[in-house]
Short mmCIF file of C-alpha atoms in Angstrom, two decimals:
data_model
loop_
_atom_site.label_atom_id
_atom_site.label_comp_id
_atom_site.label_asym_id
_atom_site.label_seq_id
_atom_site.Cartn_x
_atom_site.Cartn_y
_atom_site.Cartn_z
CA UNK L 2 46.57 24.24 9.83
CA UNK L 3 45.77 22.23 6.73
CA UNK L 4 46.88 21.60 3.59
CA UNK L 5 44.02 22.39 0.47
CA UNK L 6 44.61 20.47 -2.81
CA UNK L 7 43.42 22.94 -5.88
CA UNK L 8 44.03 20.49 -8.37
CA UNK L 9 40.50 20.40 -9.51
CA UNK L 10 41.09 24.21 -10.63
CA UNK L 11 44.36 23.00 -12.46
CA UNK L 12 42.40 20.52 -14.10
CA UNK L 13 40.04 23.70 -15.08
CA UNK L 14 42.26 25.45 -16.22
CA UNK L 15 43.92 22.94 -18.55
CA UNK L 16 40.97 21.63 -19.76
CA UNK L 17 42.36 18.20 -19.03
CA UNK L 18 40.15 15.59 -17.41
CA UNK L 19 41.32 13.48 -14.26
CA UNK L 20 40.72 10.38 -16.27
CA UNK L 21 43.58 11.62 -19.18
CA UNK L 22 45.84 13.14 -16.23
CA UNK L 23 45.58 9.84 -14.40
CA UNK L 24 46.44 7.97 -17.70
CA UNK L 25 49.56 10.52 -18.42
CA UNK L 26 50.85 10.06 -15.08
CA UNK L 27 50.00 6.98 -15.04
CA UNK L 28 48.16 5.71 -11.77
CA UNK L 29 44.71 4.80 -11.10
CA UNK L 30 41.67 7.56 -11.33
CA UNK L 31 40.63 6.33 -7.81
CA UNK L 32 43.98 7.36 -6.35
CA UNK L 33 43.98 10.62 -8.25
CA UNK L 34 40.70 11.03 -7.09
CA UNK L 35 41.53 11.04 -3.35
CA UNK L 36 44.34 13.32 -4.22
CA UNK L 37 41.86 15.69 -5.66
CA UNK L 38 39.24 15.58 -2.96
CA UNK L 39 41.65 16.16 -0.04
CA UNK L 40 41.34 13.19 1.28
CA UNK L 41 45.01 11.87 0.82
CA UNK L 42 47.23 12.17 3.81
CA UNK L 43 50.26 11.49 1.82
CA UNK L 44 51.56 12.22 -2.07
CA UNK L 45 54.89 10.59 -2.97
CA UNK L 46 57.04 13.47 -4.56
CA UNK L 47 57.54 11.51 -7.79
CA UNK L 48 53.48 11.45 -8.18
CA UNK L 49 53.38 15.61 -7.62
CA UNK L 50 56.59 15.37 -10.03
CA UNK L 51 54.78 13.43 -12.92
CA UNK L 52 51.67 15.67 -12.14
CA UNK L 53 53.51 18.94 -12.20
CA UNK L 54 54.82 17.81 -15.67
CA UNK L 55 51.88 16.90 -16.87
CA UNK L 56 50.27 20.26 -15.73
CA UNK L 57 53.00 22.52 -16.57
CA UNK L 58 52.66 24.13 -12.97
CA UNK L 59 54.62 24.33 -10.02
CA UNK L 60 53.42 22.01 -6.73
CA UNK L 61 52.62 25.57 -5.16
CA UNK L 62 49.71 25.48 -7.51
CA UNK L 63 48.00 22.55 -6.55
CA UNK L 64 48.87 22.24 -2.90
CA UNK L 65 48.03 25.31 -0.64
CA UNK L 66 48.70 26.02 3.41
CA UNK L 67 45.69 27.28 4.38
CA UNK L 68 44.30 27.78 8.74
CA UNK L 69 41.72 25.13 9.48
CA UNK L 70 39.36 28.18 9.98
CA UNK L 71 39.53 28.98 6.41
CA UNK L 72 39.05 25.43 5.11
#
């Protein structure tokens, strides 16, 4: 079991670019970056906080449970 980030589709769907989220929330675009690509192994819940904010979503939209088969 895995967790799938879907923050590229929030992104999307906010027409907001990681470069301007990264500067609201205010850490680097590299960092955001991993975030975005899955490859984090760890968010600190004041980061999905300021992102959430930022977003006007819930962390349910950006972080999904999904089976490794389905990844």
């Amino acid at each position: 079991m895995a967790i799938a980030v879907r923050l590229d589709r929030m992104l999307v769907e906010r027409k907001m670019t990681l470069t301007e989220l990264a500067e609201r929330v205010g850490i680097t675009v590299a960092n955001l970056s991993i975030l975005k690509t899955g490859k984090a192994k760890a968010v600190r819940l004041g980061t999905l906080d300021a992102i959430c904010r930022q977003l006007e979503c819930q962390p349910g939209d950006i972080l999904e449970h999904v089976d490794d088969d389905d990844r």
